[in-house]
């Protein structure tokens, strides 16, 4: 099934969306919000599935679906941890600055915790005070988990994946070096992220979802120009169950935890890139210096994934960068 | 006023607690949870204050207050960011391992984002799989904010502090070096934190709350032995408004954001320490090696703060370390 949240209140209003994203029907009578649905998934999921079936079969009143009326599926969440599962990407970033990547990075996932108290909507503007901060998008896949016990093994973690969605993990590249040098990881350099309008259950992805990975191309389009469409199932060193197990090593994870893949990246460079930092790294490696600028005010990034019939699975993240001006 | 959450459901049930922590009355009719109260603070706060006044004046039915029946004031939160405002402590940690502290640390706060999806209750056991991980407590002060606009200045941030409480920021010291070496900050080395049974409004702290700091001793007692009681208002390089402004530089903060002070630490060593890591650092600096072990299974840590009359302000965080055994 496919779920989304209308942009109402702090937590949105839960709706069920048709497979082709053309129509939706309300689901607030089953659970007022997606978080509430996840908190009682064993009870709510069967009801939501029945609602989805009725919607698909046109047995229920429905309304035209508009991604722009949606917030991120979880407008705010209790936990948003982002891995760097495409180690090839990490190695490239390091190579461009002449740093060796530790061998352990192939066995021990990198993961940081991001701000989750105020996500951006999928079509919401990215307001940033200063383009000198190096505004970049990062196109990723993410999963939403149920309750995960502490110490779970990767072999069992896959069963606790409730939903799959896309992410734009907005990054302020020029704030990163100084921030990481302090040793405490990202904070100011990772402002609010946005997620795809629609989150879908793994079964909805059919044979494209296997081995704990999503085997489809992730499209990143900047101002109408395709930057890349690498396959999210290729070169993913750590699959989602492994990332979940890493996150749960020393603590349980609450229902509604979002685990991200990190920027999707393929070794095959013809697939292009899912962030501008990678584009610039490749330019540095080829010509000694980057040519592509980071995002400017007015730039629009679109992130989407299509099935083998060209159908948009999650809806499109479509965000424009604007200058932030303080209130008053 | 003083607020707490009975340990019911994922988000607790909001109650109002008497100043002397002897009695409480329900407040779920005003807001079912503390998060709900914070989400609509302008509406709920006056009603909660009236309820608190009625409780103080014995004009309302009340019940005996039991900290053990409470969860942390926010059993789960959307944002928990912990600063390292006692830079003296940071310098000490560095000195013990022979590392210089960058001068910028005196002007630019260290801050990491912690797991907030499943806090421990104030009297809940700290379950850890392995004592080799180096189990430590960190006694700190924290504030809960309302909605904070992006880019707020420190001069305005103090007005958005809704509540003050204490924290035990549990740390796994022996996991930290390898994790920080990866460059992405803490994750597995910072398992679930616990907060004091009661959160209080700043006005409740009277003249002890000024300059964006709480000027009282924070007591840390391990197995009945006082480890330290440094004054939280002394040697705090960054006050809470400055920490909030740092957190909000590139993004807004949602109502219910928790900002921690970092381990309280005084330059005056006679005050003792608020974590075992600092005790061990001082031993290293004095004798070349640490003598005090990290926490073992069965150890109990108690964290509390008292006013000038010896009254416990927030209730006591009282937690025992136990061995975690996986379910099944």
XYZ file of C-alpha atoms in Angstrom:
656
model
C 0.000 0.000 0.000
C 0.904 3.659 -0.341
C 0.532 6.203 2.458
C 0.979 9.963 2.692
C 0.266 12.848 5.047
C -1.766 15.897 4.106
C -0.078 19.083 5.252
C -2.306 19.785 8.266
C -1.042 20.467 11.774
C 2.345 19.469 13.093
C 1.980 15.774 12.208
C -0.108 15.850 9.069
C -3.292 13.877 8.406
C -2.905 10.286 7.266
C -4.225 9.339 3.827
C -4.069 6.254 1.611
C -2.914 6.885 -1.965
C -3.716 4.840 -5.051
C -0.914 2.867 -6.691
C -0.815 5.245 -9.676
C -0.786 8.294 -7.352
C -3.891 9.695 -9.043
C -6.328 9.485 -6.113
C -6.449 9.299 -2.347
C -8.888 8.629 0.435
C -8.805 9.592 4.101
C -7.525 7.247 6.778
C -7.647 9.453 9.864
C -10.434 7.251 11.249
C -7.918 4.379 11.342
C -5.037 6.478 12.669
C -4.951 10.284 12.744
C -1.293 10.439 11.733
C 1.310 8.163 10.198
C 3.179 8.148 13.522
C 0.016 6.927 15.256
C -0.344 4.212 12.610
C 3.263 3.106 13.156
C 2.815 3.145 16.948
C 0.081 0.490 16.613
C 1.051 -1.077 13.284
C -0.257 -4.571 14.033
C -3.728 -3.103 14.472
C -3.637 -0.306 11.904
C -1.784 -1.937 9.014
C -4.499 -4.508 8.178
C -7.132 -1.764 8.203
C -5.011 0.506 6.045
C -4.396 -2.358 3.621
C -8.136 -2.949 3.371
C -8.652 0.762 2.711
C -5.987 0.680 0.006
C -7.653 -2.332 -1.635
C -11.016 -0.544 -1.588
C -9.388 2.528 -3.133
C -7.732 0.444 -5.850
C -11.063 -1.216 -6.583
C -12.921 2.106 -6.667
C -15.187 0.973 -3.874
C -14.685 4.096 -1.815
C -15.008 7.838 -2.277
C -11.695 9.268 -3.391
C -10.184 12.609 -4.285
C -7.531 13.735 -6.757
C -4.088 13.321 -5.213
C -1.818 16.354 -5.229
C 1.751 15.906 -3.978
C 1.950 19.630 -3.292
C -0.772 19.253 -0.645
C 1.360 16.736 1.217
C 3.926 17.114 3.923
C 6.675 14.532 4.249
C 5.052 11.225 5.274
C 6.353 11.866 8.799
C 6.335 15.692 9.088
C 8.426 15.240 12.213
C 9.977 12.048 13.550
C 11.625 10.828 16.736
C 14.700 9.456 14.987
C 16.339 10.097 11.637
C 19.671 8.378 11.148
C 21.423 8.452 7.824
C 23.985 5.875 6.771
C 26.616 6.153 4.073
C 25.960 2.786 2.493
C 27.440 3.595 -0.918
C 31.027 3.347 0.221
C 32.204 4.032 -3.305
C 30.831 7.563 -2.845
C 32.677 7.992 0.449
C 35.915 6.778 -1.114
C 35.513 9.236 -3.966
C 34.954 12.172 -1.627
C 38.091 11.228 0.263
C 40.167 10.647 -2.866
C 39.290 14.104 -4.156
C 40.849 15.617 -1.057
C 43.821 13.247 -1.131
C 42.776 11.260 1.934
C 42.932 7.483 2.178
C 39.721 5.775 3.217
C 40.176 3.421 6.179
C 39.668 -0.229 5.219
C 37.172 -0.558 8.096
C 34.705 1.621 6.179
C 33.901 -1.443 4.060
C 32.735 -3.350 7.172
C 31.530 -0.756 9.686
C 28.823 1.613 8.425
C 29.137 5.362 8.757
C 25.949 6.810 10.256
C 24.968 10.207 11.571
C 21.828 11.381 13.288
C 19.967 14.205 11.591
C 17.448 16.762 12.738
C 13.958 15.274 12.676
C 11.834 17.809 14.541
C 10.874 19.835 11.471
C 11.214 18.143 8.116
C 10.513 20.040 4.931
C 7.566 18.987 2.801
C 8.340 17.293 -0.537
C 7.502 20.465 -2.460
C 8.575 22.960 0.183
C 11.192 25.597 -0.486
C 14.685 25.084 0.888
C 15.309 28.366 2.722
C 18.984 29.062 3.345
C 20.533 32.284 4.589
C 23.715 32.181 2.508
C 24.753 30.444 -0.727
C 28.365 30.617 0.494
C 27.433 27.714 2.742
C 27.520 25.454 -0.352
C 23.929 24.260 -0.729
C 23.669 20.718 -2.063
C 21.001 18.056 -2.433
C 21.548 14.375 -1.652
C 19.144 11.913 -3.264
C 18.693 8.822 -1.127
C 16.383 5.955 -0.261
C 15.111 5.593 3.317
C 13.074 3.120 5.316
C 10.763 3.618 8.290
C 10.993 0.944 10.965
C 8.681 -0.441 13.601
C 9.948 -0.983 17.147
C 13.420 -2.514 16.914
C 14.865 -4.291 19.974
C 18.387 -3.408 21.064
C 21.046 -5.733 19.679
C 18.971 -7.104 16.805
C 20.907 -8.959 14.131
C 20.796 -7.934 10.474
C 19.118 -11.264 9.764
C 16.007 -10.230 11.692
C 15.988 -6.484 11.045
C 14.486 -6.692 7.567
C 11.133 -7.823 8.950
C 10.760 -4.576 10.897
C 10.885 -2.355 7.805
C 7.402 -0.858 7.539
C 7.728 1.654 4.714
C 10.147 2.856 2.050
C 10.493 6.413 0.728
C 12.934 8.830 -0.921
C 14.922 11.604 0.766
C 16.549 14.854 -0.113
C 19.179 15.138 2.607
C 19.986 18.823 2.152
C 23.625 19.542 2.967
C 25.633 22.720 3.456
C 28.925 21.528 2.029
C 31.096 24.468 2.971
C 30.100 24.171 6.639
C 31.085 20.498 6.764
C 34.910 20.602 6.955
C 35.052 22.908 9.989
C 32.204 21.097 11.674
C 33.662 17.615 11.204
C 37.071 18.899 12.324
C 35.494 19.605 15.721
C 34.991 15.855 16.028
C 31.300 15.725 16.985
C 29.900 15.111 13.485
C 27.343 17.030 11.433
C 24.935 19.497 12.935
C 24.672 22.941 11.351
C 25.847 21.477 8.048
C 22.741 19.278 7.828
C 19.602 21.452 7.843
C 16.066 20.063 7.476
C 15.629 17.141 5.071
C 12.601 16.482 2.849
C 11.000 13.159 1.951
C 8.961 11.919 -0.991
C 5.227 12.686 -0.902
C 4.404 8.998 -0.606
C 5.799 6.151 1.503
C 5.151 2.599 0.327
C 5.255 -0.827 1.934
C 8.103 -3.057 0.699
C 5.671 -5.503 -0.966
C 4.519 -2.642 -3.178
C 7.989 -2.636 -4.753
C 7.641 -6.244 -5.943
C 10.809 -7.897 -7.189
C 12.640 -4.556 -7.129
C 12.887 -4.935 -3.354
C 15.166 -7.827 -2.473
C 18.234 -8.457 -0.377
C 17.272 -5.513 1.792
C 17.871 -3.087 -1.105
C 15.744 -1.245 -3.634
C 16.917 -2.149 -7.140
C 15.754 0.794 -9.221
C 17.323 3.971 -10.595
C 17.068 7.086 -8.451
C 16.664 10.175 -10.619
C 18.121 13.520 -9.599
C 17.199 16.423 -11.882
C 18.517 19.948 -11.318
C 16.749 22.791 -13.136
C 15.376 20.286 -15.629
C 18.769 18.705 -16.357
C 19.412 15.125 -15.241
C 22.404 15.004 -12.897
C 22.190 11.258 -12.486
C 20.106 8.137 -12.119
C 22.270 5.529 -10.393
C 20.676 2.244 -9.402
C 20.013 2.198 -5.665
C 20.490 -1.581 -5.537
C 23.974 -1.487 -7.082
C 27.143 -0.796 -5.063
C 25.167 -0.517 -1.813
C 27.764 -1.967 0.550
C 25.398 -2.173 3.542
C 21.770 -3.088 3.004
C 18.956 -1.652 5.109
C 18.804 -4.543 7.602
C 22.541 -4.073 8.226
C 22.063 -0.332 8.731
C 19.196 -0.963 11.169
C 21.287 -3.504 13.107
C 24.116 -0.954 13.292
C 21.730 1.700 14.625
C 20.288 -0.691 17.226
C 23.578 -2.060 18.562
C 23.424 -0.220 21.906
C 19.803 0.968 22.109
C 16.320 0.084 20.908
C 14.785 2.064 18.043
C 11.291 3.457 18.394
C 8.532 2.872 15.842
C 8.829 5.532 13.166
C 12.616 5.564 13.102
C 13.855 6.621 9.664
C 17.071 5.046 8.381
C 18.620 6.530 5.238
C 20.924 4.932 2.712
C 23.236 7.868 2.180
C 23.714 9.412 -1.260
C 23.101 6.762 -3.916
C 26.194 6.274 -6.058
C 27.346 3.740 -8.628
C 30.907 2.829 -9.531
C 29.740 3.028 -13.160
C 30.152 6.769 -13.722
C 27.802 6.771 -16.724
C 24.931 6.596 -14.226
C 25.705 10.120 -13.070
C 25.478 11.434 -9.534
C 22.875 12.027 -6.823
C 24.562 15.104 -5.341
C 26.636 18.011 -6.607
C 29.521 17.234 -4.274
C 30.126 14.024 -6.203
C 29.921 15.846 -9.535
C 32.522 18.292 -8.249
C 34.766 15.515 -6.919
C 34.790 13.889 -10.334
C 35.694 17.241 -11.877
C 38.525 17.633 -9.380
C 39.834 14.156 -10.147
C 39.592 14.822 -13.910
C 40.697 18.451 -14.198
C 42.113 19.399 -10.828
C 39.273 21.733 -9.948
C 35.478 21.750 -9.693
C 33.436 23.555 -12.339
C 29.847 22.856 -11.290
C 28.704 25.318 -8.624
C 26.609 24.343 -5.636
C 22.917 25.317 -5.686
C 21.944 28.963 -6.037
C 18.764 30.776 -5.022
C 16.087 29.849 -7.558
C 17.530 26.424 -8.381
C 15.067 23.512 -8.355
C 15.948 19.926 -7.500
C 13.640 17.049 -8.419
C 14.110 13.547 -7.068
C 11.995 10.589 -8.205
C 12.048 6.860 -8.882
C 10.114 5.024 -11.614
C 9.122 1.393 -12.048
C 9.724 -0.639 -15.213
C 6.579 0.850 -16.744
C 7.761 4.387 -16.118
C 5.293 4.902 -13.275
C 6.390 7.281 -10.533
C 6.439 5.171 -7.350
C 6.857 7.675 -4.514
C 5.864 10.959 -6.144
C 8.483 13.594 -6.822
C 10.472 15.606 -4.324
C 10.513 19.013 -6.016
C 12.151 21.808 -4.090
C 13.394 25.251 -4.925
C 16.208 26.950 -3.031
C 15.263 30.396 -1.727
C 16.988 32.996 0.383
C 16.031 32.796 4.044
C 15.146 36.070 5.616
C 14.601 36.170 9.321
C 11.073 36.896 10.523
C 10.452 40.541 11.522
C 5.283 25.307 37.893
C 6.479 21.712 37.898
C 5.408 19.111 35.336
C 5.970 15.385 34.937
C 4.745 12.432 32.891
C 3.297 9.283 34.403
C 4.733 6.197 32.756
C 1.723 5.328 30.573
C 1.853 4.682 26.848
C 4.596 5.875 24.533
C 4.305 9.540 25.520
C 3.296 9.366 29.159
C 0.377 11.155 30.810
C 0.882 14.783 31.805
C 0.647 15.670 35.489
C 1.310 18.783 37.564
C 3.545 18.254 40.593
C 3.627 20.293 43.806
C 6.673 22.450 44.519
C 7.842 20.111 47.290
C 7.342 17.036 45.054
C 4.987 15.460 47.600
C 1.748 15.511 45.577
C 0.465 15.643 42.045
C -2.763 16.143 40.163
C -3.757 15.137 36.651
C -3.514 17.544 33.721
C -4.473 15.299 30.812
C -7.669 17.324 30.384
C -5.491 20.339 29.533
C -3.052 18.400 27.359
C -2.761 14.614 27.235
C 1.037 14.667 27.048
C 3.832 17.121 27.721
C 4.574 17.216 23.981
C 0.956 18.228 23.330
C 1.277 20.936 25.987
C 4.458 22.253 24.350
C 2.853 22.158 20.893
C 0.209 24.646 22.080
C 2.080 26.304 24.962
C 0.395 29.702 24.684
C -2.932 28.012 25.336
C -1.891 25.257 27.719
C 0.672 27.037 29.898
C -1.800 29.448 31.573
C -4.151 26.548 32.324
C -1.320 24.440 33.709
C -0.139 27.343 35.847
C -3.658 27.717 37.248
C -3.724 23.992 38.001
C -0.352 24.252 39.740
C -1.607 27.178 41.848
C -4.694 25.190 42.827
C -2.494 22.238 43.767
C -0.212 24.443 45.866
C -3.241 25.910 47.607
C -4.767 22.491 48.239
C -7.868 23.466 46.277
C -7.839 20.345 44.148
C -7.766 16.589 44.659
C -4.184 15.380 44.669
C -2.284 12.135 45.014
C 1.060 11.202 46.533
C 3.829 11.808 44.001
C 6.175 8.908 43.266
C 9.138 9.567 40.977
C 9.338 5.849 40.224
C 5.917 6.038 38.567
C 7.205 8.667 36.147
C 8.827 8.420 32.778
C 11.180 11.146 31.632
C 9.118 14.351 31.200
C 9.282 13.749 27.445
C 9.407 9.926 27.142
C 10.379 10.471 23.511
C 11.255 13.730 21.791
C 11.754 15.025 18.268
C 15.110 16.592 18.974
C 17.748 16.082 21.651
C 20.961 17.991 21.087
C 23.669 18.057 23.699
C 26.269 20.788 23.919
C 29.621 20.698 25.676
C 29.293 24.037 27.389
C 31.800 23.365 30.170
C 34.834 23.805 27.981
C 37.106 23.244 30.956
C 35.874 19.618 30.921
C 36.616 19.278 27.205
C 40.115 20.691 27.687
C 40.758 18.243 30.513
C 39.669 15.255 28.428
C 42.009 16.379 25.672
C 44.909 17.092 27.987
C 44.700 13.600 29.452
C 45.305 12.155 26.008
C 47.987 14.670 25.166
C 45.908 16.586 22.608
C 45.763 20.374 22.380
C 42.287 21.870 22.384
C 41.652 24.235 19.460
C 41.250 27.855 20.575
C 37.957 27.999 18.630
C 36.354 25.692 21.198
C 36.073 28.731 23.496
C 33.890 30.529 20.917
C 32.126 27.844 18.873
C 30.078 25.326 20.894
C 30.498 21.600 20.446
C 27.114 19.954 19.997
C 25.974 16.496 19.022
C 22.517 15.136 18.353
C 21.458 12.208 20.514
C 18.861 9.472 20.181
C 15.487 10.766 21.346
C 13.042 8.086 20.216
C 13.209 6.040 23.414
C 14.491 7.783 26.514
C 14.928 5.868 29.739
C 12.735 6.767 32.694
C 14.410 8.550 35.625
C 14.404 5.357 37.692
C 14.750 2.894 34.829
C 17.605 0.427 34.630
C 20.452 1.142 32.235
C 20.681 -2.116 30.282
C 24.005 -2.592 28.516
C 25.280 -5.741 26.838
C 28.937 -5.437 27.810
C 30.826 -3.615 30.587
C 33.882 -3.577 28.300
C 32.121 -0.744 26.484
C 33.025 1.526 29.421
C 29.673 2.523 30.912
C 29.617 6.062 32.289
C 27.048 8.574 33.491
C 27.107 12.267 32.609
C 25.177 14.591 34.911
C 23.908 17.630 33.058
C 21.263 20.339 32.982
C 18.910 20.579 29.977
C 16.210 22.916 28.735
C 13.120 22.244 26.635
C 12.342 24.892 24.030
C 9.245 26.099 22.268
C 9.314 26.698 18.505
C 12.581 28.439 17.658
C 12.884 30.272 14.324
C 15.942 29.603 12.187
C 18.751 32.069 12.688
C 17.599 33.344 16.070
C 20.151 35.349 18.038
C 21.254 34.358 21.529
C 19.684 37.592 22.768
C 16.206 36.350 21.901
C 16.601 32.621 22.484
C 16.254 32.751 26.259
C 12.575 33.678 26.000
C 11.807 30.383 24.249
C 13.034 28.216 27.111
C 9.912 26.520 28.431
C 11.247 24.054 30.996
C 14.449 23.027 32.754
C 15.395 19.517 33.867
C 18.365 17.267 34.645
C 19.892 14.602 32.404
C 21.911 11.466 32.704
C 23.572 11.308 29.289
C 24.703 7.681 29.439
C 27.950 7.183 27.516
C 29.887 4.133 26.399
C 33.398 5.531 26.748
C 35.333 2.706 25.142
C 33.231 2.907 21.974
C 33.893 6.631 21.588
C 37.459 6.755 20.216
C 36.790 4.431 17.265
C 33.450 6.062 16.561
C 34.778 9.634 16.577
C 37.736 8.535 14.447
C 35.223 7.699 11.712
C 34.413 11.414 11.594
C 30.616 11.308 11.859
C 30.347 11.870 15.616
C 28.678 9.817 18.348
C 26.073 7.200 17.650
C 26.529 3.761 19.208
C 28.591 5.331 21.999
C 25.568 7.338 23.184
C 22.718 4.975 24.138
C 19.408 6.157 25.600
C 19.567 9.080 28.039
C 17.338 9.582 31.093
C 15.906 12.807 32.483
C 14.815 13.951 35.940
C 11.285 12.955 37.019
C 10.195 16.588 37.018
C 10.678 19.480 34.599
C 10.227 22.997 35.950
C 9.619 26.416 34.436
C 12.567 28.831 34.742
C 10.626 31.135 37.099
C 10.411 28.223 39.540
C 14.184 28.462 39.946
C 14.008 32.029 41.214
C 17.295 33.898 41.428
C 19.234 30.678 40.775
C 18.261 31.041 37.125
C 19.972 34.046 35.591
C 22.190 34.829 32.657
C 20.790 31.783 30.856
C 22.395 29.461 33.405
C 21.273 27.519 36.465
C 23.429 28.539 39.428
C 23.147 25.540 41.746
C 25.247 22.482 42.524
C 24.533 19.337 40.545
C 25.016 16.260 42.708
C 26.273 12.987 41.242
C 26.298 10.058 43.680
C 27.574 6.607 42.713
C 26.632 3.683 44.952
C 25.949 6.129 47.760
C 29.312 7.919 47.418
C 29.377 11.530 46.200
C 31.471 11.808 43.046
C 30.901 15.519 42.731
C 28.614 18.498 43.068
C 29.980 21.212 40.778
C 27.963 24.391 40.365
C 26.156 24.354 37.013
C 26.356 28.147 36.776
C 30.131 28.295 37.163
C 32.559 27.772 34.244
C 29.685 27.324 31.767
C 31.323 28.910 28.725
C 28.135 28.944 26.626
C 24.794 29.654 28.295
C 21.558 28.037 27.147
C 20.470 30.896 24.854
C 23.842 30.626 23.096
C 23.454 26.864 22.744
C 19.942 27.302 21.313
C 21.169 29.928 18.836
C 23.944 27.553 17.758
C 21.425 24.747 17.203
C 19.110 27.014 15.206
C 21.730 28.568 12.932
C 20.648 26.686 9.783
C 17.210 25.282 10.713
C 14.230 25.977 12.950
C 13.795 23.927 16.118
C 10.451 22.312 16.857
C 8.610 22.769 20.149
C 9.884 20.154 22.574
C 13.498 20.365 21.465
C 15.804 19.416 24.330
C 19.158 21.193 24.560
C 21.694 19.827 27.055
C 24.571 21.605 28.752
C 27.105 18.808 28.509
C 28.736 17.350 31.613
C 28.825 19.972 34.350
C 32.391 20.669 35.417
C 34.144 23.294 37.537
C 37.744 24.412 37.295
C 37.779 24.195 41.096
C 38.567 20.503 41.490
C 37.282 20.382 45.051
C 33.763 20.356 43.582
C 34.349 16.862 42.212
C 33.106 15.516 38.898
C 29.834 14.729 37.136
C 31.157 11.745 35.167
C 33.688 8.981 35.708
C 35.654 9.904 32.594
C 36.649 13.177 34.261
C 37.597 11.376 37.479
C 39.814 9.075 35.434
C 41.353 11.972 33.477
C 42.345 13.631 36.746
C 43.884 10.348 37.893
C 45.824 10.109 34.627
C 47.083 13.672 34.987
C 48.065 13.029 38.628
C 49.423 9.483 38.528
C 49.775 8.563 34.877
C 46.942 6.037 34.914
C 43.266 5.810 35.846
C 42.271 3.916 38.987
C 38.492 4.390 39.112
C 36.720 1.826 36.916
C 33.739 2.646 34.722
C 30.311 1.456 35.925
C 29.727 -2.238 36.519
C 26.500 -4.243 36.536
C 24.682 -3.446 39.767
C 26.108 0.068 40.160
C 23.599 2.814 40.910
C 23.957 6.443 39.880
C 21.866 9.182 41.491
C 21.685 12.695 40.091
C 19.851 15.526 41.841
C 19.889 19.266 42.523
C 18.803 20.991 45.745
C 17.776 24.569 46.490
C 19.214 26.646 49.329
C 16.800 24.999 51.760
C 17.937 21.531 50.755
C 14.741 20.841 48.818
C 15.068 18.512 45.836
C 13.993 20.587 42.822
C 13.651 18.089 39.968
C 13.418 14.760 41.800
C 16.275 12.311 41.609
C 17.502 10.396 38.587
C 18.272 7.015 40.154
C 19.409 4.304 37.780
C 21.049 0.941 38.156
C 23.223 -0.596 35.462
C 22.140 -4.117 34.496
C 23.273 -6.635 31.930
C 21.216 -6.513 28.748
C 20.084 -9.859 27.494
C 18.405 -10.016 24.147
C 14.728 -10.960 24.102
C 14.025 -14.669 23.392
